[in-house]
Amino acid sequence: MPLHVPPAPAPALRSVLTALGSPTAVREARTPELSTLPGPFEPELPLPVHVMDEITTPAGPPRTRLTGWRFLIRDGDRTVAAAEAMLTADGWAFSHFSEGPYVGSAELALRQAESLPSAYQPRLLSIPELYMVTLWLHGDTAADAAEGGLGAGDLLVPLAPAPPGIAAHRAHPATDLLPVLTLRLTPAPLLGSPA
């Protein structure tokens, strides 16, 4: 099924286009691909970036919050980087360019998700407590991309590199993966102490 990619806010896209059009921003970015290729570069596949803080919170399911929009940056037929716009007190502003394993991993996860039998709205979910990023496949394709928590039918696809013991590029029901992640954050008992 095709993914239902939500449209990015126009100011977020404009901020990324402005940065891509700025020789200074591209040259000063710590992204060798962007600084050495002539372009033109095109931002594609806007994904809302949500952060899940305190996944072990005892007051119900973990909450997510929108922190930005990430765009894959293409040079012709290949993805060379990502650009992120973040929400500030004054609205959307360009944040940074990035390269590295998460860019290619996100692209691969998106391609794999297109072959799933159900339709999803793709999002990125960062779990800072585990240094983990996942492709969040939200089951409500008509949902506001800036809102909502994990739903019962949502899938999480850990991007590589994933934490040890978590399979990257494998779609996990969110209801199955969250308890596993919670266990990873539970401190182990000290040796010699009662369990």
Short mmCIF file of C-alpha atoms in Angstrom, two decimals:
data_model
loop_
_atom_site.label_atom_id
_atom_site.label_comp_id
_atom_site.label_asym_id
_atom_site.label_seq_id
_atom_site.Cartn_x
_atom_site.Cartn_y
_atom_site.Cartn_z
CA MET A 1 0.00 0.00 0.00
CA PRO A 2 1.27 3.48 -0.62
CA LEU A 3 2.32 5.57 2.32
CA HIS A 4 0.28 8.69 3.00
CA VAL A 5 3.07 11.24 3.45
CA PRO A 6 1.64 14.29 5.22
CA PRO A 7 2.41 17.72 3.78
CA ALA A 8 5.00 19.67 5.74
CA PRO A 9 4.10 23.14 6.97
CA ALA A 10 4.95 25.62 4.22
CA PRO A 11 7.28 27.69 6.48
CA ALA A 12 9.26 24.52 7.38
CA LEU A 13 9.75 23.68 3.70
CA ARG A 14 10.67 27.30 2.89
CA SER A 15 13.31 27.32 5.63
CA VAL A 16 14.92 24.17 4.17
CA LEU A 17 14.74 25.52 0.60
CA THR A 18 16.36 28.76 1.75
CA ALA A 19 19.18 26.83 3.44
CA LEU A 20 19.69 24.68 0.33
CA GLY A 21 19.89 27.84 -1.76
CA SER A 22 22.48 29.39 0.52
CA PRO A 23 26.04 28.55 -0.55
CA THR A 24 27.22 29.48 2.95
CA ALA A 25 24.78 27.15 4.73
CA VAL A 26 25.60 24.25 2.41
CA ARG A 27 29.36 24.85 2.49
CA GLU A 28 29.48 25.20 6.29
CA ALA A 29 27.35 22.12 6.93
CA ARG A 30 29.27 19.12 8.26
CA THR A 31 28.00 17.06 5.34
CA PRO A 32 30.68 16.21 2.78
CA GLU A 33 28.13 15.15 0.15
CA LEU A 34 26.32 18.49 0.20
CA SER A 35 29.48 20.57 0.22
CA THR A 36 31.13 18.72 -2.67
CA LEU A 37 28.21 18.07 -5.04
CA PRO A 38 27.05 20.82 -7.39
CA GLY A 39 23.31 20.12 -6.93
CA PRO A 40 20.60 21.12 -7.53
CA PHE A 41 19.27 19.53 -4.36
CA GLU A 42 15.62 18.68 -3.83
CA PRO A 43 13.94 18.15 -0.46
CA GLU A 44 11.58 15.14 -0.57
CA LEU A 45 9.56 12.92 1.74
CA PRO A 46 8.84 15.33 4.59
CA LEU A 47 8.49 13.40 7.82
CA PRO A 48 7.28 14.87 11.10
CA VAL A 49 9.81 14.20 13.85
CA HIS A 50 8.34 13.29 17.22
CA VAL A 51 10.23 12.69 20.43
CA MET A 52 9.16 10.25 23.13
CA ASP A 53 10.49 11.27 26.51
CA GLU A 54 10.22 9.15 29.62
CA ILE A 55 8.99 5.92 28.07
CA THR A 56 8.82 4.38 31.53
CA THR A 57 6.33 6.93 32.85
CA PRO A 58 3.87 5.26 35.27
CA ALA A 59 1.00 7.59 34.32
CA GLY A 60 -0.21 5.76 31.24
CA PRO A 61 1.26 5.35 27.77
CA PRO A 62 4.34 7.37 26.85
CA ARG A 63 3.64 10.70 25.24
CA THR A 64 5.11 12.07 22.05
CA ARG A 65 5.68 15.63 20.98
CA LEU A 66 6.45 17.14 17.59
CA THR A 67 9.91 18.70 17.43
CA GLY A 68 10.51 19.19 13.72
CA TRP A 69 10.20 18.06 10.12
CA ARG A 70 12.94 16.10 8.37
CA PHE A 71 13.34 16.09 4.60
CA LEU A 72 15.44 13.67 2.60
CA ILE A 73 17.71 15.67 0.29
CA ARG A 74 18.17 14.25 -3.17
CA ASP A 75 20.80 15.01 -5.77
CA GLY A 76 19.31 13.64 -8.96
CA ASP A 77 18.33 10.03 -8.34
CA ARG A 78 20.03 9.46 -4.97
CA THR A 79 19.56 10.63 -1.42
CA VAL A 80 22.64 12.41 -0.13
CA ALA A 81 21.57 13.98 3.17
CA ALA A 82 18.68 15.10 5.34
CA ALA A 83 17.62 18.57 6.40
CA GLU A 84 15.60 19.39 9.46
CA ALA A 85 13.39 22.32 10.33
CA MET A 86 12.49 22.86 13.97
CA LEU A 87 9.66 24.61 15.70
CA THR A 88 10.76 27.75 17.53
CA ALA A 89 8.87 30.45 19.41
CA ASP A 90 8.82 32.43 16.14
CA GLY A 91 7.63 29.54 13.96
CA TRP A 92 9.54 27.11 11.76
CA ALA A 93 13.27 27.62 11.24
CA PHE A 94 15.99 25.63 9.51
CA SER A 95 17.90 23.56 12.05
CA HIS A 96 20.63 21.50 10.35
CA PHE A 97 21.78 19.21 7.57
CA SER A 98 22.87 15.68 8.39
CA GLU A 99 24.39 12.63 6.76
CA GLY A 100 25.19 9.26 8.18
CA PRO A 101 23.56 5.91 8.75
CA TYR A 102 20.09 7.17 9.73
CA VAL A 103 19.58 8.86 6.35
CA GLY A 104 20.05 5.67 4.32
CA SER A 105 18.30 3.61 6.96
CA ALA A 106 15.22 5.87 6.87
CA GLU A 107 15.09 5.64 3.08
CA LEU A 108 15.31 1.83 3.22
CA ALA A 109 12.63 1.61 5.93
CA LEU A 110 10.30 3.81 3.85
CA ARG A 111 10.76 1.57 0.80
CA GLN A 112 10.05 -1.51 2.91
CA ALA A 113 6.94 0.12 4.42
CA GLU A 114 5.48 0.72 0.96
CA SER A 115 5.16 -3.06 0.54
CA LEU A 116 3.08 -3.54 3.71
CA PRO A 117 -0.56 -4.60 3.19
CA SER A 118 -2.04 -1.64 5.10
CA ALA A 119 -1.73 2.10 4.53
CA TYR A 120 0.17 4.19 7.05
CA GLN A 121 1.21 7.77 7.70
CA PRO A 122 5.02 7.78 8.10
CA ARG A 123 6.63 9.71 10.91
CA LEU A 124 9.98 9.58 12.69
CA LEU A 125 10.07 8.83 16.39
CA SER A 126 13.18 9.61 18.42
CA ILE A 127 13.64 7.88 21.78
CA PRO A 128 16.56 9.77 23.35
CA GLU A 129 16.69 7.55 26.44
CA LEU A 130 17.82 4.67 24.20
CA TYR A 131 19.66 6.69 21.52
CA MET A 132 17.12 5.21 19.10
CA VAL A 133 15.25 6.47 16.05
CA THR A 134 12.35 4.58 14.49
CA LEU A 135 10.13 4.97 11.49
CA TRP A 136 6.71 5.33 13.10
CA LEU A 137 3.97 3.99 10.85
CA HIS A 138 0.81 5.62 12.17
CA GLY A 139 -2.38 3.71 11.35
CA ASP A 140 -4.59 6.82 11.03
CA THR A 141 -3.55 8.16 7.62
CA ALA A 142 -5.83 11.21 7.95
CA ALA A 143 -4.44 12.28 11.35
CA ASP A 144 -2.83 15.64 11.89
CA ALA A 145 0.89 14.80 11.61
CA ALA A 146 1.70 17.15 14.49
CA GLU A 147 -0.65 15.43 16.92
CA GLY A 148 -1.36 12.08 18.46
CA GLY A 149 0.25 9.35 20.41
CA LEU A 150 1.01 5.79 19.50
CA GLY A 151 -2.10 3.93 18.40
CA ALA A 152 -2.97 0.27 18.85
CA GLY A 153 -2.40 -0.46 15.15
CA ASP A 154 0.82 1.53 14.79
CA LEU A 155 4.10 -0.06 13.80
CA LEU A 156 7.63 0.96 14.79
CA VAL A 157 10.56 0.16 12.51
CA PRO A 158 13.89 0.73 14.32
CA LEU A 159 16.45 2.42 12.10
CA ALA A 160 20.02 1.18 11.96
CA PRO A 161 22.02 1.42 14.06
CA ALA A 162 19.47 0.13 16.58
CA PRO A 163 20.25 -0.62 20.22
CA PRO A 164 21.73 -4.08 20.87
CA GLY A 165 19.07 -6.78 20.82
CA ILE A 166 16.58 -4.70 18.80
CA ALA A 167 16.21 -5.79 15.17
CA ALA A 168 16.60 -2.87 12.75
CA HIS A 169 14.36 -2.68 9.69
CA ARG A 170 11.79 -5.02 11.17
CA ALA A 171 8.26 -3.72 11.70
CA HIS A 172 7.16 -4.24 15.30
CA PRO A 173 3.66 -3.50 16.60
CA ALA A 174 4.13 -0.52 18.92
CA THR A 175 2.25 -2.37 21.66
CA ASP A 176 4.83 -5.18 21.50
CA LEU A 177 8.00 -3.09 21.19
CA LEU A 178 7.30 -0.51 23.91
CA PRO A 179 7.40 -3.06 26.78
CA VAL A 180 10.73 -4.38 25.46
CA LEU A 181 12.13 -0.85 25.36
CA THR A 182 10.84 -0.16 28.86
CA LEU A 183 12.69 -3.23 30.15
CA ARG A 184 15.92 -1.89 28.64
CA LEU A 185 15.62 1.17 30.88
CA THR A 186 14.82 -0.68 34.11
CA PRO A 187 17.98 -0.68 36.23
CA ALA A 188 19.38 -4.12 37.00
CA PRO A 189 19.50 -5.08 40.66
CA LEU A 190 22.88 -4.70 42.31
CA LEU A 191 24.81 -7.88 43.00
CA GLY A 192 24.05 -9.23 46.45
CA SER A 193 20.92 -7.11 46.89
CA PRO A 194 17.46 -8.67 47.23
CA ALA A 195 15.55 -8.80 43.97
#
